[in-house]
Amino acid sequence: MQTPKRWALMLAAGRGTRFHSRQAKVLHPLCGRPMAAHLLDRLPGLGVEASLVVVGYQAEEVERRLAGEDRRFVLQREQLGTGHAVLTARRELEPLTGSLLVVYGDTPLVRTETLRRLLETREREQAAAVLLTCEPDDPTGYGRILRDESGHLADIVEEKDATPEQKRIREVNPGLYCFHLERLLPALDELNNHNQQGEYYLTDLPRILRRRGETVLALPTDDPGELRGINDRLQLAEAEGEMRRQLARHWMSEGVTMLEPESVLIDAGVRIGPDTTLYPGVILEGETSIGRECEIRAHSHLSGAVLGDGVLVDHSSVIRDSRVESGSTVGPFAHLRQQTEVGPNCRVGNFVEVKKSRLAEGVKAGHLTYLGD
C-alpha cells in the first residue's frame, strides 16, 4: 500500500502573555534557535512535504525568523481558539490529501520517534484521527481524556469546562494530533464556540468525528516531559536544561569528550568532530563548527567559529565569527573578533586581540598585541 502524503500544521499565533515580553512566544531562543524552529526542522525527516504555520502576534517577524522552502504561513487575525486556528488554514488544507500532523510552536521537546509513531498509527489503522495522551504528575491546565466502558476514547473535556470528578482524571491531552485530511475537512463545519470561553476548541473534533462514525484513537506515551508546552520563562529554562543535556549526550556518543558535561553549553547548530575535548565552562554558540582532535579549554567562548583539526583554544579565550585553520593555537585569554582568519600552525598568544585580519601559516601573534583596524 502506498504511503499517504504527509503534511503538518503548526499553531504559532499566540503572544505568550506569561512571558511578559514584547517578543512572540515561539521566537524566544532555546539553545540558540527560536523555540518553534526545533520542531519545524524535524518535520521533513518524517516525510512531511510541507508545513503550514499559523501566525498572529508579530506575524511578519515570526515569518521572517521561521522561513523555509518547505513552509507556508497563514495569518490568524483573531485568536479565537485552537479550532479557529485550523479553520483559518482551511483554504490551504482543502487541496491536500493524506495525513495532517497538528503540532504547537511551544512544544520543542517532542521526539521525532513519537511523531513518527503518531503518523504511522493513523495510517496503519486507517483512523480519522489519532491523538497523543500522557499522565503527568500534575494534570492541571490540560484537557482530560474521557474513556468509555470498553476503554476507548469517548471525549476530551477542557479543564475550564470539566466537573470536579473529571478534573481528578490523570490522563490528559497535550494537543498533538494526526488527522486524515479528507475526513477532517467536513468535520470542521460542525465546530462551534458553545463553551465557557466562547472559543473554537480543536479538542471538539474527536467527538465530532466519532459522531460521524469515524475511528478516533488515543495513543498513550510514557514521557509526559517531551510533550509539555512552554508557557513561561521557568518552563523555558527547564526545557533549555533538558535540550542541552540531550545535545551533550549526543556529542559524547559521537566521540566528543566532556570533562564536566553539565557545565558545557552547546547550541543546537553546533558541529563537533570526534576526539575533541571540551573542558568545564565552555560555551559553543550559533553555527560553530569544530574539527577533529581539538581541545577547547576551560571557560572559552566560541560563537560562529570555524575550527580545523587539531586546534587548541586555551583557557578563557573568545572567538566570534572567525576561522582558525588546523594545527593552530589560540590563547589563553585571547580574543578573535569578527572576520578574523588564522592560518595553519599559527600561534595567537596571551591577551591578544585580533580583528578583521588574516594570519598566514606559521605566524605568531605575541603578548598584548592588537591587529587589524
One Martini backbone bead per residue (centre of mass of N, CA, C, O) as a GRO file, in nm:
protein
  373
    1MET     BB    1   0.096   0.036   0.022
    2GLN     BB    2   0.071   0.359  -0.012
    3THR     BB    3   0.197   0.630   0.121
    4PRO     BB    4   0.082   0.889   0.251
    5LYS     BB    5   0.063   1.198   0.261
    6ARG     BB    6   0.247   1.464   0.434
    7TRP     BB    7   0.151   1.703   0.686
    8ALA     BB    8   0.169   2.030   0.852
    9LEU     BB    9   0.040   2.201   1.155
   10MET     BB   10   0.129   2.507   1.305
   11LEU     BB   11   0.078   2.665   1.616
   12ALA     BB   12   0.187   3.038   1.621
   13ALA     BB   13  -0.003   3.306   1.732
   14GLY     BB   14   0.083   3.367   2.008
   15ARG     BB   15   0.226   3.560   2.266
   16GLY     BB   16   0.270   3.497   2.573
   17THR     BB   17   0.192   3.649   2.857
   18ARG     BB   18   0.385   3.495   3.075
   19PHE     BB   19   0.654   3.638   2.962
   20HIS     BB   20   0.655   3.945   2.956
   21SER     BB   21   0.665   4.017   2.631
   22ARG     BB   22   0.717   4.150   2.303
   23GLN     BB   23   0.779   3.867   2.223
   24ALA     BB   24   0.714   3.601   2.072
   25LYS     BB   25   0.711   3.296   2.199
   26VAL     BB   26   0.833   3.123   1.945
   27LEU     BB   27   1.110   3.322   1.954
   28HIS     BB   28   1.232   3.216   2.185
   29PRO     BB   29   1.525   3.107   2.293
   30LEU     BB   30   1.665   2.767   2.217
   31CYS     BB   31   1.964   2.682   2.181
   32GLY     BB   32   1.991   2.935   1.958
   33ARG     BB   33   1.678   2.908   1.884
   34PRO     BB   34   1.380   2.916   1.796
   35MET     BB   35   1.152   2.732   1.940
   36ALA     BB   36   0.993   2.639   1.670
   37ALA     BB   37   1.237   2.534   1.492
   38HIS     BB   38   1.291   2.252   1.601
   39LEU     BB   39   1.034   2.111   1.494
   40LEU     BB   40   1.036   2.201   1.198
   41ASP     BB   41   1.314   2.058   1.131
   42ARG     BB   42   1.195   1.755   1.181
   43LEU     BB   43   0.964   1.703   0.968
   44PRO     BB   44   1.106   1.609   0.702
   45GLY     BB   45   1.209   1.333   0.841
   46LEU     BB   46   0.884   1.230   0.823
   47GLY     BB   47   0.772   1.315   0.523
   48VAL     BB   48   0.710   1.610   0.520
   49GLU     BB   49   0.634   1.831   0.261
   50ALA     BB   50   0.471   2.051   0.441
   51SER     BB   51   0.434   2.359   0.631
   52LEU     BB   52   0.189   2.508   0.829
   53VAL     BB   53   0.183   2.843   0.970
   54VAL     BB   54   0.023   2.988   1.235
   55VAL     BB   55  -0.021   3.336   1.257
   56GLY     BB   56  -0.011   3.662   1.451
   57TYR     BB   57   0.179   3.760   1.649
   58GLN     BB   58   0.422   3.896   1.486
   59ALA     BB   59   0.405   3.778   1.192
   60GLU     BB   60   0.648   3.887   1.029
   61GLU     BB   61   0.871   3.790   1.225
   62VAL     BB   62   0.800   3.494   1.226
   63GLU     BB   63   0.837   3.446   0.925
   64ARG     BB   64   1.133   3.533   0.907
   65ARG     BB   65   1.249   3.326   1.131
   66LEU     BB   66   1.081   3.057   0.992
   67ALA     BB   67   1.181   3.033   0.723
   68GLY     BB   68   1.112   2.806   0.436
   69GLU     BB   69   1.069   2.601   0.165
   70ASP     BB   70   0.851   2.408   0.347
   71ARG     BB   71   0.694   2.691   0.412
   72ARG     BB   72   0.378   2.821   0.527
   73PHE     BB   73   0.158   3.105   0.583
   74VAL     BB   74  -0.101   3.187   0.831
   75LEU     BB   75  -0.341   3.427   0.916
   76GLN     BB   76  -0.452   3.504   1.256
   77ARG     BB   77  -0.615   3.774   1.354
   78GLU     BB   78  -0.783   3.600   1.554
   79GLN     BB   79  -0.778   3.445   1.880
   80LEU     BB   80  -1.030   3.168   1.895
   81GLY     BB   81  -0.859   2.918   1.901
   82THR     BB   82  -0.756   2.611   1.786
   83GLY     BB   83  -0.988   2.566   1.586
   84HIS     BB   84  -0.960   2.841   1.445
   85ALA     BB   85  -0.680   2.788   1.327
   86VAL     BB   86  -0.775   2.564   1.136
   87LEU     BB   87  -0.988   2.730   0.988
   88THR     BB   88  -0.786   2.938   0.872
   89ALA     BB   89  -0.640   2.687   0.698
   90ARG     BB   90  -0.849   2.557   0.504
   91ARG     BB   91  -0.779   2.653   0.216
   92GLU     BB   92  -0.491   2.511   0.222
   93LEU     BB   93  -0.610   2.212   0.286
   94GLU     BB   94  -0.814   2.126   0.057
   95PRO     BB   95  -0.596   2.015  -0.169
   96LEU     BB   96  -0.526   1.799   0.033
   97THR     BB   97  -0.376   1.476   0.115
   98GLY     BB   98  -0.388   1.268   0.397
   99SER     BB   99  -0.171   1.361   0.648
  100LEU     BB  100  -0.221   1.556   0.957
  101LEU     BB  101  -0.003   1.734   1.151
  102VAL     BB  102  -0.056   1.863   1.483
  103VAL     BB  103   0.118   2.142   1.619
  104TYR     BB  104   0.340   2.325   1.840
  105GLY     BB  105   0.561   2.595   1.899
  106ASP     BB  106   0.578   2.506   2.236
  107THR     BB  107   0.698   2.185   2.153
  108PRO     BB  108   1.035   2.108   2.124
  109LEU     BB  109   1.067   1.804   2.276
  110VAL     BB  110   0.951   1.639   2.075
  111ARG     BB  111   0.994   1.342   1.931
  112THR     BB  112   1.035   1.189   1.638
  113GLU     BB  113   0.931   0.907   1.726
  114THR     BB  114   0.654   1.001   1.823
  115LEU     BB  115   0.551   1.119   1.552
  116ARG     BB  116   0.584   0.862   1.389
  117ARG     BB  117   0.383   0.692   1.554
  118LEU     BB  118   0.142   0.870   1.494
  119LEU     BB  119   0.139   0.840   1.187
  120GLU     BB  120   0.146   0.526   1.165
  121THR     BB  121  -0.115   0.470   1.319
  122ARG     BB  122  -0.312   0.613   1.133
  123GLU     BB  123  -0.234   0.455   0.873
  124ARG     BB  124  -0.271   0.162   0.973
  125GLU     BB  125  -0.579   0.216   1.097
  126GLN     BB  126  -0.745   0.424   0.931
  127ALA     BB  127  -0.785   0.684   1.081
  128ALA     BB  128  -0.914   0.999   1.141
  129ALA     BB  129  -0.777   0.995   1.440
  130VAL     BB  130  -0.482   1.081   1.641
  131LEU     BB  131  -0.389   1.100   1.991
  132LEU     BB  132  -0.201   1.214   2.237
  133THR     BB  133  -0.109   1.079   2.561
  134CYS     BB  134  -0.085   1.149   2.924
  135GLU     BB  135   0.067   1.129   3.277
  136PRO     BB  136   0.108   1.363   3.473
  137ASP     BB  137   0.163   1.469   3.786
  138ASP     BB  138   0.025   1.748   3.673
  139PRO     BB  139  -0.291   1.814   3.506
  140THR     BB  140  -0.298   2.105   3.510
  141GLY     BB  141  -0.455   2.260   3.216
  142TYR     BB  142  -0.567   2.006   3.095
  143GLY     BB  143  -0.721   1.795   2.901
  144ARG     BB  144  -0.945   1.536   2.948
  145ILE     BB  145  -0.976   1.188   2.928
  146LEU     BB  146  -1.248   1.010   2.794
  147ARG     BB  147  -1.374   0.687   2.868
  148ASP     BB  148  -1.517   0.404   2.810
  149GLU     BB  149  -1.599   0.085   2.912
  150SER     BB  150  -1.375  -0.021   2.686
  151GLY     BB  151  -1.139   0.216   2.675
  152HIS     BB  152  -1.232   0.422   2.480
  153LEU     BB  153  -1.255   0.701   2.324
  154ALA     BB  154  -1.498   0.964   2.393
  155ASP     BB  155  -1.348   1.232   2.514
  156ILE     BB  156  -1.283   1.591   2.560
  157VAL     BB  157  -1.209   1.799   2.846
  158GLU     BB  158  -1.180   2.095   2.951
  159GLU     BB  159  -1.097   2.227   3.246
  160LYS     BB  160  -1.305   2.472   3.241
  161ASP     BB  161  -1.544   2.233   3.179
  162ALA     BB  162  -1.495   2.061   3.420
  163THR     BB  163  -1.550   1.852   3.658
  164PRO     BB  164  -1.434   1.748   3.954
  165GLU     BB  165  -1.412   1.452   3.860
  166GLN     BB  166  -1.258   1.505   3.589
  167LYS     BB  167  -1.006   1.647   3.728
  168ARG     BB  168  -0.899   1.357   3.844
  169ILE     BB  169  -0.789   1.294   3.585
  170ARG     BB  170  -0.473   1.199   3.444
  171GLU     BB  171  -0.544   1.184   3.157
  172VAL     BB  172  -0.415   1.369   2.878
  173ASN     BB  173  -0.414   1.650   2.641
  174PRO     BB  174  -0.140   1.801   2.466
  175GLY     BB  175  -0.226   1.851   2.133
  176LEU     BB  176  -0.145   1.600   1.947
  177TYR     BB  177  -0.208   1.529   1.597
  178CYS     BB  178  -0.369   1.297   1.356
  179PHE     BB  179  -0.511   1.342   1.035
  180HIS     BB  180  -0.758   1.286   0.801
  181LEU     BB  181  -0.825   1.509   0.571
  182GLU     BB  182  -1.096   1.405   0.432
  183ARG     BB  183  -1.234   1.393   0.733
  184LEU     BB  184  -1.180   1.670   0.860
  185LEU     BB  185  -1.311   1.895   0.683
  186PRO     BB  186  -1.617   1.833   0.737
  187ALA     BB  187  -1.592   1.863   1.056
  188LEU     BB  188  -1.545   2.176   1.067
  189ASP     BB  189  -1.853   2.258   1.034
  190GLU     BB  190  -1.913   2.169   1.358
  191LEU     BB  191  -1.778   2.391   1.480
  192ASN     BB  192  -1.787   2.560   1.804
  193ASN     BB  193  -1.846   2.822   2.083
  194HIS     BB  194  -2.003   2.637   2.317
  195ASN     BB  195  -1.852   2.789   2.581
  196GLN     BB  196  -1.705   2.957   2.838
  197GLN     BB  197  -1.487   3.099   2.624
  198GLY     BB  198  -1.583   3.129   2.321
  199GLU     BB  199  -1.434   2.888   2.170
  200TYR     BB  200  -1.246   2.698   1.938
  201TYR     BB  201  -1.204   2.355   1.967
  202LEU     BB  202  -0.999   2.096   1.884
  203THR     BB  203  -1.121   1.887   2.098
  204ASP     BB  204  -1.400   1.846   1.936
  205LEU     BB  205  -1.325   1.664   1.690
  206PRO     BB  206  -1.336   1.373   1.799
  207ARG     BB  207  -1.641   1.382   1.861
  208ILE     BB  208  -1.736   1.448   1.577
  209LEU     BB  209  -1.614   1.200   1.438
  210ARG     BB  210  -1.762   0.985   1.604
  211ARG     BB  211  -2.049   1.083   1.520
  212ARG     BB  212  -1.965   1.009   1.208
  213GLY     BB  213  -1.821   0.709   1.240
  214GLU     BB  214  -1.532   0.743   1.327
  215THR     BB  215  -1.197   0.677   1.390
  216VAL     BB  216  -1.064   0.725   1.728
  217LEU     BB  217  -0.741   0.761   1.878
  218ALA     BB  218  -0.543   0.681   2.168
  219LEU     BB  219  -0.189   0.760   2.236
  220PRO     BB  220   0.021   0.659   2.455
  221THR     BB  221   0.275   0.796   2.671
  222ASP     BB  222   0.574   0.785   2.886
  223ASP     BB  223   0.664   1.107   2.827
  224PRO     BB  224   0.552   1.405   2.934
  225GLY     BB  225   0.796   1.602   2.890
  226GLU     BB  226   0.795   1.611   2.566
  227LEU     BB  227   0.483   1.753   2.565
  228ARG     BB  228   0.542   2.012   2.685
  229GLY     BB  229   0.471   2.330   2.731
  230ILE     BB  230   0.576   2.677   2.685
  231ASN     BB  231   0.465   2.954   2.915
  232ASP     BB  232   0.743   3.030   3.055
  233ARG     BB  233   1.057   3.091   3.187
  234LEU     BB  234   1.079   2.839   3.357
  235GLN     BB  235   1.011   2.636   3.127
  236LEU     BB  236   1.240   2.731   2.946
  237ALA     BB  237   1.473   2.651   3.135
  238GLU     BB  238   1.401   2.351   3.149
  239ALA     BB  239   1.424   2.298   2.843
  240GLU     BB  240   1.715   2.388   2.813
  241GLY     BB  241   1.839   2.173   2.997
  242GLU     BB  242   1.734   1.925   2.841
  243MET     BB  243   1.855   1.990   2.562
  244ARG     BB  244   2.153   2.008   2.655
  245ARG     BB  245   2.170   1.717   2.750
  246GLN     BB  246   2.112   1.592   2.474
  247LEU     BB  247   2.353   1.718   2.326
  248ALA     BB  248   2.575   1.599   2.501
  249ARG     BB  249   2.506   1.302   2.451
  250HIS     BB  250   2.540   1.306   2.148
  251TRP     BB  251   2.846   1.396   2.133
  252MET     BB  252   2.957   1.165   2.304
  253SER     BB  253   2.850   0.942   2.103
  254GLU     BB  254   3.056   1.088   1.871
  255GLY     BB  255   3.350   1.134   2.042
  256VAL     BB  256   3.317   1.343   2.273
  257THR     BB  257   3.484   1.510   2.530
  258MET     BB  258   3.359   1.568   2.873
  259LEU     BB  259   3.457   1.668   3.188
  260GLU     BB  260   3.173   1.860   3.234
  261PRO     BB  261   2.878   1.849   3.096
  262GLU     BB  262   2.695   2.044   3.282
  263SER     BB  263   2.894   2.309   3.196
  264VAL     BB  264   2.821   2.275   2.896
  265LEU     BB  265   2.738   2.489   2.614
  266ILE     BB  266   2.517   2.382   2.342
  267ASP     BB  267   2.411   2.442   2.045
  268ALA     BB  268   2.217   2.317   1.784
  269GLY     BB  269   2.429   2.428   1.543
  270VAL     BB  270   2.655   2.252   1.635
  271ARG     BB  271   2.985   2.114   1.542
  272ILE     BB  272   3.170   1.799   1.626
  273GLY     BB  273   3.452   1.632   1.640
  274PRO     BB  274   3.629   1.375   1.701
  275ASP     BB  275   3.848   1.386   1.977
  276THR     BB  276   3.728   1.610   2.129
  277THR     BB  277   3.785   1.853   2.397
  278LEU     BB  278   3.583   1.962   2.677
  279TYR     BB  279   3.583   2.190   2.909
  280PRO     BB  280   3.489   2.360   3.157
  281GLY     BB  281   3.274   2.632   3.063
  282VAL     BB  282   3.195   2.591   2.779
  283ILE     BB  283   3.095   2.790   2.484
  284LEU     BB  284   2.863   2.702   2.210
  285GLU     BB  285   2.764   2.895   1.932
  286GLY     BB  286   2.563   2.863   1.683
  287GLU     BB  287   2.764   2.772   1.382
  288THR     BB  288   2.968   2.602   1.511
  289SER     BB  289   3.288   2.449   1.398
  290ILE     BB  290   3.457   2.143   1.489
  291GLY     BB  291   3.706   1.950   1.467
  292ARG     BB  292   3.941   1.728   1.507
  293GLU     BB  293   4.134   1.707   1.785
  294CYS     BB  294   4.041   1.916   1.984
  295GLU     BB  295   4.096   2.194   2.233
  296ILE     BB  296   3.870   2.322   2.484
  297ARG     BB  297   3.914   2.527   2.727
  298ALA     BB  298   3.833   2.683   2.995
  299HIS     BB  299   3.599   2.939   2.940
  300SER     BB  300   3.537   2.928   2.651
  301HIS     BB  301   3.411   3.133   2.358
  302LEU     BB  302   3.204   3.024   2.087
  303SER     BB  303   3.091   3.217   1.787
  304GLY     BB  304   3.083   3.127   1.472
  305ALA     BB  305   3.305   2.913   1.459
  306VAL     BB  306   3.599   2.784   1.269
  307LEU     BB  307   3.759   2.466   1.305
  308GLY     BB  308   4.000   2.275   1.266
  309ASP     BB  309   4.231   2.051   1.314
  310GLY     BB  310   4.406   2.055   1.609
  311VAL     BB  311   4.290   2.275   1.794
  312LEU     BB  312   4.388   2.523   2.038
  313VAL     BB  313   4.187   2.650   2.310
  314ASP     BB  314   4.260   2.837   2.550
  315HIS     BB  315   4.194   2.982   2.821
  316SER     BB  316   3.961   3.227   2.806
  317SER     BB  317   3.855   3.238   2.508
  318VAL     BB  318   3.756   3.434   2.209
  319ILE     BB  319   3.534   3.341   1.927
  320ARG     BB  320   3.410   3.541   1.644
  321ASP     BB  321   3.336   3.488   1.334
  322SER     BB  322   3.581   3.275   1.284
  323ARG     BB  323   3.899   3.135   1.159
  324VAL     BB  324   4.076   2.817   1.229
  325GLU     BB  325   4.329   2.642   1.146
  326SER     BB  326   4.513   2.383   1.148
  327GLY     BB  327   4.731   2.364   1.436
  328SER     BB  328   4.633   2.589   1.608
  329THR     BB  329   4.674   2.859   1.859
  330VAL     BB  330   4.461   2.994   2.128
  331GLY     BB  331   4.604   3.140   2.377
  332PRO     BB  332   4.536   3.269   2.647
  333PHE     BB  333   4.329   3.534   2.655
  334ALA     BB  334   4.181   3.555   2.373
  335HIS     BB  335   4.064   3.770   2.080
  336LEU     BB  336   3.844   3.692   1.813
  337ARG     BB  337   3.709   3.868   1.589
  338GLN     BB  338   3.546   3.946   1.333
  339GLN     BB  339   3.694   3.826   1.041
  340THR     BB  340   3.902   3.617   1.130
  341GLU     BB  341   4.216   3.464   1.004
  342VAL     BB  342   4.376   3.156   1.083
  343GLY     BB  343   4.620   2.982   1.000
  344PRO     BB  344   4.828   2.739   0.988
  345ASN     BB  345   5.026   2.700   1.260
  346CYS     BB  346   4.945   2.912   1.465
  347ARG     BB  347   5.006   3.185   1.717
  348VAL     BB  348   4.785   3.303   1.973
  349GLY     BB  349   4.839   3.469   2.246
  350ASN     BB  350   4.840   3.640   2.518
  351PHE     BB  351   4.614   3.897   2.515
  352VAL     BB  352   4.498   3.881   2.226
  353GLU     BB  353   4.374   4.102   1.964
  354VAL     BB  354   4.162   4.027   1.679
  355LYS     BB  355   4.075   4.213   1.364
  356LYS     BB  356   4.026   4.171   1.046
  357SER     BB  357   4.237   3.927   0.994
  358ARG     BB  358   4.535   3.763   0.844
  359LEU     BB  359   4.705   3.469   0.930
  360ALA     BB  360   4.961   3.315   0.835
  361GLU     BB  361   5.152   3.063   0.820
  362GLY     BB  362   5.323   3.054   1.135
  363VAL     BB  363   5.220   3.278   1.295
  364LYS     BB  364   5.304   3.508   1.574
  365ALA     BB  365   5.104   3.640   1.836
  366GLY     BB  366   5.166   3.837   2.091
  367HIS     BB  367   5.175   4.003   2.364
  368LEU     BB  368   4.961   4.265   2.356
  369THR     BB  369   4.821   4.242   2.071
  370TYR     BB  370   4.698   4.448   1.791
  371LEU     BB  371   4.495   4.368   1.517
  372GLY     BB  372   4.389   4.577   1.289
  373ASP     BB  373   4.104   4.813   1.281
   0.00000   0.00000   0.00000
